[in-house]
mmCIF file of C-alpha atoms in Angstrom:
data_model
loop_
_atom_site.group_PDB
_atom_site.id
_atom_site.type_symbol
_atom_site.label_atom_id
_atom_site.label_comp_id
_atom_site.label_asym_id
_atom_site.label_seq_id
_atom_site.Cartn_x
_atom_site.Cartn_y
_atom_site.Cartn_z
ATOM 1 C CA MET Q 757 -68.759 127.929 -16.412
ATOM 2 C CA ALA Q 758 -69.909 125.808 -19.359
ATOM 3 C CA ASP Q 759 -73.335 125.034 -17.851
ATOM 4 C CA VAL Q 760 -74.077 128.466 -16.442
ATOM 5 C CA VAL Q 761 -76.960 130.446 -17.878
ATOM 6 C CA VAL Q 762 -77.317 134.135 -17.010
ATOM 7 C CA LEU Q 763 -80.731 135.495 -16.119
ATOM 8 C CA ALA Q 764 -80.716 138.933 -17.726
ATOM 9 C CA SER Q 765 -82.880 140.756 -15.198
ATOM 10 C CA ARG Q 766 -82.292 143.027 -12.210
ATOM 11 C CA ASN Q 767 -85.823 142.500 -10.915
ATOM 12 C CA ALA Q 768 -85.215 140.325 -7.855
ATOM 13 C CA ALA Q 769 -88.772 138.965 -7.723
ATOM 14 C CA LYS Q 770 -88.680 138.060 -11.400
ATOM 15 C CA ARG Q 771 -85.255 136.413 -11.037
ATOM 16 C CA ARG Q 772 -86.551 134.241 -8.216
ATOM 17 C CA GLU Q 773 -89.557 133.234 -10.284
ATOM 18 C CA LEU Q 774 -87.532 132.445 -13.410
ATOM 19 C CA ALA Q 775 -84.921 130.525 -11.423
ATOM 20 C CA ARG Q 776 -87.668 128.484 -9.760
ATOM 21 C CA ILE Q 777 -89.237 127.588 -13.111
ATOM 22 C CA LEU Q 778 -85.957 126.754 -14.848
ATOM 23 C CA ASP Q 779 -84.609 124.846 -11.854
ATOM 24 C CA ALA Q 780 -87.751 122.715 -11.840
ATOM 25 C CA ALA Q 781 -87.177 121.982 -15.526
ATOM 26 C CA ALA Q 782 -83.479 121.121 -14.886
ATOM 27 C CA ALA Q 783 -82.507 123.353 -17.795
ATOM 28 C CA ALA Q 784 -78.959 124.111 -16.596
ATOM 29 C CA GLU Q 785 -76.543 123.268 -13.807
ATOM 30 C CA ARG Q 786 -76.521 126.842 -12.501
ATOM 31 C CA LEU Q 787 -78.435 130.026 -13.093
ATOM 32 C CA ALA Q 788 -76.490 133.231 -12.487
ATOM 33 C CA GLY Q 789 -77.922 136.667 -11.784
ATOM 34 C CA LEU Q 790 -76.624 139.956 -13.137
ATOM 35 C CA ASP Q 791 -75.273 140.857 -9.699
ATOM 36 C CA GLU Q 792 -72.459 138.391 -10.430
ATOM 37 C CA PHE Q 793 -71.319 140.512 -13.372
ATOM 38 C CA PRO Q 794 -70.360 144.033 -12.263
ATOM 39 C CA GLY Q 795 -70.719 146.553 -15.047
ATOM 40 C CA ALA Q 796 -73.369 144.598 -16.929
ATOM 41 C CA PRO Q 797 -75.228 147.076 -19.133
ATOM 42 C CA GLU Q 798 -78.672 148.494 -18.543
ATOM 43 C CA VAL Q 799 -80.528 147.589 -21.710
ATOM 44 C CA PRO Q 800 -83.264 150.018 -22.814
ATOM 45 C CA GLU Q 801 -86.501 148.267 -23.760
ATOM 46 C CA THR Q 802 -86.915 150.093 -27.050
ATOM 47 C CA GLY Q 803 -88.621 147.293 -28.977
ATOM 48 C CA ALA Q 804 -92.204 147.526 -30.178
ATOM 49 C CA THR Q 805 -93.008 143.953 -29.105
ATOM 50 C CA PHE Q 806 -92.336 141.678 -26.162
ATOM 51 C CA GLU Q 807 -90.231 139.465 -28.437
ATOM 52 C CA GLU Q 808 -88.007 142.346 -29.557
ATOM 53 C CA ASN Q 809 -87.370 143.518 -26.004
ATOM 54 C CA ALA Q 810 -86.570 140.022 -24.732
ATOM 55 C CA LEU Q 811 -84.007 139.559 -27.505
ATOM 56 C CA LEU Q 812 -82.450 142.994 -26.959
ATOM 57 C CA LYS Q 813 -81.716 142.155 -23.329
ATOM 58 C CA ALA Q 814 -80.537 138.604 -23.919
ATOM 59 C CA ARG Q 815 -78.221 139.673 -26.760
ATOM 60 C CA ALA Q 816 -76.610 142.420 -24.705
ATOM 61 C CA ILE Q 817 -76.003 140.213 -21.675
ATOM 62 C CA ALA Q 818 -74.721 137.279 -23.733
ATOM 63 C CA ASP Q 819 -72.294 139.646 -25.466
ATOM 64 C CA PHE Q 820 -71.137 141.129 -22.154
ATOM 65 C CA THR Q 821 -70.741 137.873 -20.198
ATOM 66 C CA HIS Q 822 -69.809 135.535 -23.079
ATOM 67 C CA LEU Q 823 -72.298 133.116 -21.543
ATOM 68 C CA PRO Q 824 -75.727 131.901 -22.620
ATOM 69 C CA ALA Q 825 -78.290 134.474 -21.538
ATOM 70 C CA VAL Q 826 -82.018 134.253 -21.072
ATOM 71 C CA SER Q 827 -84.348 137.180 -20.723
ATOM 72 C CA ASP Q 828 -87.999 137.930 -20.881
ATOM 73 C CA ASP Q 829 -90.274 140.817 -21.554
ATOM 74 C CA SER Q 830 -93.740 140.535 -20.182
ATOM 75 C CA GLY Q 831 -96.735 142.597 -19.325
ATOM 76 C CA ILE Q 832 -100.466 142.868 -19.064
ATOM 77 C CA CYS Q 833 -102.708 143.634 -22.027
ATOM 78 C CA VAL Q 834 -106.111 145.040 -21.084
ATOM 79 C CA ASP Q 835 -108.947 144.781 -23.606
ATOM 80 C CA ALA Q 836 -110.581 148.047 -22.529
ATOM 81 C CA LEU Q 837 -107.234 149.845 -22.985
ATOM 82 C CA ASN Q 838 -106.749 148.527 -26.529
ATOM 83 C CA GLY Q 839 -104.157 146.026 -25.375
ATOM 84 C CA MET Q 840 -102.175 148.448 -23.267
ATOM 85 C CA PRO Q 841 -100.078 148.773 -21.114
ATOM 86 C CA GLY Q 842 -98.462 145.926 -23.105
ATOM 87 C CA VAL Q 843 -94.728 146.482 -23.545
ATOM 88 C CA LEU Q 844 -95.050 149.609 -21.388
ATOM 89 C CA SER Q 845 -96.349 147.649 -18.380
ATOM 90 C CA ALA Q 846 -93.282 148.218 -16.190
ATOM 91 C CA ARG Q 847 -93.292 151.972 -16.783
ATOM 92 C CA TRP Q 848 -96.966 152.717 -17.349
ATOM 93 C CA ALA Q 849 -97.074 155.358 -14.610
ATOM 94 C CA GLY Q 850 -93.842 156.992 -15.756
ATOM 95 C CA GLY Q 851 -90.976 155.585 -13.686
ATOM 96 C CA HIS Q 852 -89.679 152.084 -14.373
ATOM 97 C CA GLY Q 853 -90.705 149.354 -11.954
ATOM 98 C CA ASP Q 854 -93.094 151.279 -9.667
ATOM 99 C CA ASP Q 855 -95.521 148.390 -9.288
ATOM 100 C CA ARG Q 856 -97.993 150.180 -7.047
ATOM 101 C CA ALA Q 857 -98.203 153.303 -9.216
ATOM 102 C CA ASN Q 858 -98.604 151.215 -12.387
ATOM 103 C CA LEU Q 859 -101.351 149.107 -10.862
ATOM 104 C CA GLU Q 860 -103.238 152.091 -9.476
ATOM 105 C CA LEU Q 861 -103.097 153.894 -12.815
ATOM 106 C CA VAL Q 862 -104.587 150.921 -14.655
ATOM 107 C CA LEU Q 863 -107.384 150.648 -12.084
ATOM 108 C CA ALA Q 864 -108.105 154.363 -12.437
ATOM 109 C CA GLN Q 865 -108.218 154.079 -16.213
ATOM 110 C CA VAL Q 866 -110.829 151.294 -16.125
ATOM 111 C CA ALA Q 867 -112.849 152.715 -13.229
ATOM 112 C CA ASP Q 868 -115.832 153.464 -15.478
ATOM 113 C CA VAL Q 869 -115.502 150.329 -17.605
ATOM 114 C CA PRO Q 870 -118.245 147.706 -17.030
ATOM 115 C CA ASP Q 871 -117.107 144.460 -15.409
ATOM 116 C CA ALA Q 872 -117.959 142.569 -18.582
ATOM 117 C CA ARG Q 873 -115.253 144.489 -20.448
ATOM 118 C CA LEU Q 874 -112.417 143.931 -17.965
ATOM 119 C CA GLY Q 875 -110.868 141.106 -19.953
ATOM 120 C CA ALA Q 876 -107.056 140.996 -19.872
ATOM 121 C CA ARG Q 877 -104.123 138.706 -20.448
ATOM 122 C CA PHE Q 878 -100.591 138.370 -19.216
ATOM 123 C CA VAL Q 879 -98.090 137.838 -22.048
ATOM 124 C CA CYS Q 880 -94.446 136.781 -21.806
ATOM 125 C CA ALA Q 881 -91.775 136.434 -24.475
ATOM 126 C CA ALA Q 882 -88.708 134.493 -23.324
ATOM 127 C CA ALA Q 883 -85.455 134.610 -25.264
ATOM 128 C CA LEU Q 884 -82.268 132.558 -25.225
ATOM 129 C CA VAL Q 885 -79.072 133.792 -26.876
ATOM 130 C CA MET Q 886 -76.010 131.585 -27.213
ATOM 131 C CA PRO Q 887 -72.909 133.780 -27.730
ATOM 132 C CA GLY Q 888 -70.163 133.126 -30.217
ATOM 133 C CA SER Q 889 -68.908 134.134 -33.632
ATOM 134 C CA ALA Q 890 -72.315 133.120 -34.981
ATOM 135 C CA PRO Q 891 -74.756 133.691 -32.102
ATOM 136 C CA ARG Q 892 -77.881 131.544 -31.995
ATOM 137 C CA GLU Q 893 -81.217 132.860 -30.794
ATOM 138 C CA TRP Q 894 -84.588 131.456 -29.796
ATOM 139 C CA VAL Q 895 -87.794 133.156 -28.652
ATOM 140 C CA VAL Q 896 -90.932 131.547 -27.272
ATOM 141 C CA THR Q 897 -94.109 133.067 -25.886
ATOM 142 C CA GLY Q 898 -96.653 132.198 -23.228
ATOM 143 C CA GLN Q 899 -99.842 133.850 -22.113
ATOM 144 C CA VAL Q 900 -102.690 133.408 -19.657
ATOM 145 C CA GLU Q 901 -106.179 134.807 -20.142
ATOM 146 C CA GLY Q 902 -108.220 136.383 -17.369
ATOM 147 C CA ARG Q 903 -109.720 139.639 -16.218
ATOM 148 C CA LEU Q 904 -109.022 142.529 -13.904
ATOM 149 C CA VAL Q 905 -110.499 142.869 -10.426
ATOM 150 C CA ARG Q 906 -111.369 146.272 -8.973
ATOM 151 C CA LYS Q 907 -109.188 146.127 -5.866
ATOM 152 C CA PRO Q 908 -105.778 144.518 -5.259
ATOM 153 C CA ARG Q 909 -105.957 141.095 -3.621
ATOM 154 C CA GLY Q 910 -103.045 139.084 -2.242
ATOM 155 C CA THR Q 911 -99.453 139.748 -1.298
ATOM 156 C CA GLY Q 912 -97.602 137.252 -3.487
ATOM 157 C CA GLY Q 913 -96.095 137.801 -6.902
ATOM 158 C CA PHE Q 914 -95.353 141.294 -8.175
ATOM 159 C CA GLY Q 915 -96.414 143.772 -10.819
ATOM 160 C CA TYR Q 916 -100.080 143.476 -11.723
ATOM 161 C CA ASP Q 917 -100.583 140.105 -9.987
ATOM 162 C CA PRO Q 918 -102.877 141.553 -7.270
ATOM 163 C CA ILE Q 919 -105.470 142.696 -9.828
ATOM 164 C CA PHE Q 920 -105.350 139.770 -12.295
ATOM 165 C CA LEU Q 921 -107.815 136.891 -11.983
ATOM 166 C CA PRO Q 922 -106.967 134.013 -14.350
ATOM 167 C CA ASP Q 923 -109.846 132.340 -16.161
ATOM 168 C CA GLY Q 924 -111.190 129.386 -14.186
ATOM 169 C CA PHE Q 925 -109.767 130.544 -10.849
ATOM 170 C CA GLU Q 926 -111.161 132.440 -7.862
ATOM 171 C CA GLN Q 927 -107.751 133.672 -6.692
ATOM 172 C CA THR Q 928 -105.699 136.454 -8.223
ATOM 173 C CA THR Q 929 -102.180 135.459 -9.170
ATOM 174 C CA ALA Q 930 -101.016 137.346 -6.054
ATOM 175 C CA GLU Q 931 -103.191 135.085 -3.877
ATOM 176 C CA MET Q 932 -101.800 131.867 -5.340
ATOM 177 C CA THR Q 933 -98.883 129.900 -3.987
ATOM 178 C CA ALA Q 934 -95.705 130.251 -6.023
ATOM 179 C CA GLU Q 935 -96.130 126.697 -7.333
ATOM 180 C CA ALA Q 936 -99.758 127.241 -8.354
ATOM 181 C CA LYS Q 937 -98.906 130.481 -10.113
ATOM 182 C CA ASP Q 938 -95.937 128.922 -11.955
ATOM 183 C CA ALA Q 939 -98.208 126.151 -13.243
ATOM 184 C CA ILE Q 940 -100.502 128.539 -15.121
ATOM 185 C CA SER Q 941 -98.591 131.803 -15.482
ATOM 186 C CA HIS Q 942 -97.417 133.392 -18.718
ATOM 187 C CA ARG Q 943 -93.805 133.208 -17.535
ATOM 188 C CA GLY Q 944 -94.241 129.626 -16.418
ATOM 189 C CA ARG Q 945 -95.548 128.638 -19.818
ATOM 190 C CA ALA Q 946 -92.900 130.564 -21.731
ATOM 191 C CA PHE Q 947 -89.939 129.367 -19.704
ATOM 192 C CA ARG Q 948 -91.088 125.760 -19.617
ATOM 193 C CA ALA Q 949 -91.167 125.961 -23.414
ATOM 194 C CA LEU Q 950 -87.687 127.520 -23.396
ATOM 195 C CA ALA Q 951 -86.163 124.986 -20.968
ATOM 196 C CA PRO Q 952 -85.651 122.139 -23.461
ATOM 197 C CA LEU Q 953 -84.145 124.609 -25.924
ATOM 198 C CA ILE Q 954 -81.648 125.693 -23.247
ATOM 199 C CA THR Q 955 -80.756 122.071 -22.518
ATOM 200 C CA ALA Q 956 -80.355 121.251 -26.208
ATOM 201 C CA ALA Q 957 -78.269 124.372 -26.872
ATOM 202 C CA LEU Q 958 -75.931 123.660 -23.969
ATOM 203 C CA THR Q 959 -75.577 120.026 -25.031
ATOM 204 C CA SER Q 960 -74.820 120.899 -28.635
ATOM 205 C CA ARG Q 961 -72.182 123.422 -27.509
ATOM 206 C CA GLU Q 962 -70.477 120.794 -25.363
ATOM 207 C CA ASP Q 963 -70.458 118.384 -28.292
ATOM 208 C CA THR Q 964 -68.646 120.817 -30.620
#
């Protein structure tokens, strides 16, 4: 399994998106999901930043599987909410991963905010951890600027995609095709930056 990289996420929609981006970049021969590793730990996102959370997850999964692991932490940062939900994006409404409840809470919180102040950005930190006696780690970030719309639009993507309109576009990220979204998304940008690091890390390991 020398050229296998583990995607350290149980979010099926996110795994599909990350696999699509990394496959397009030919970063590894095979990308494995956590479902292939029974007993893989649930890693609490206790970090104060996207970068810290991405590393926490990648470290834990690399240690458990003894394979290179990649993970991300991402979210939406709304200007009118002082940059929140931020690292709390997946659990903004309380429970983890309730996309609809999270989205509706954000819309309720900005209901009285003028349109001109609905600026927002998606941010993603992507981490790679190579296991071993001296583990190696890399973290890169990507972001896309835009603004919120008042009502959800589109059925693609996940999370806050239906209410995020990227700058320069008339479609929310939930109305875009997967390929169009990947081209401009925060995860697309972060994981395309990570892809050559994955390739180089795997190559250097094979050479040792």
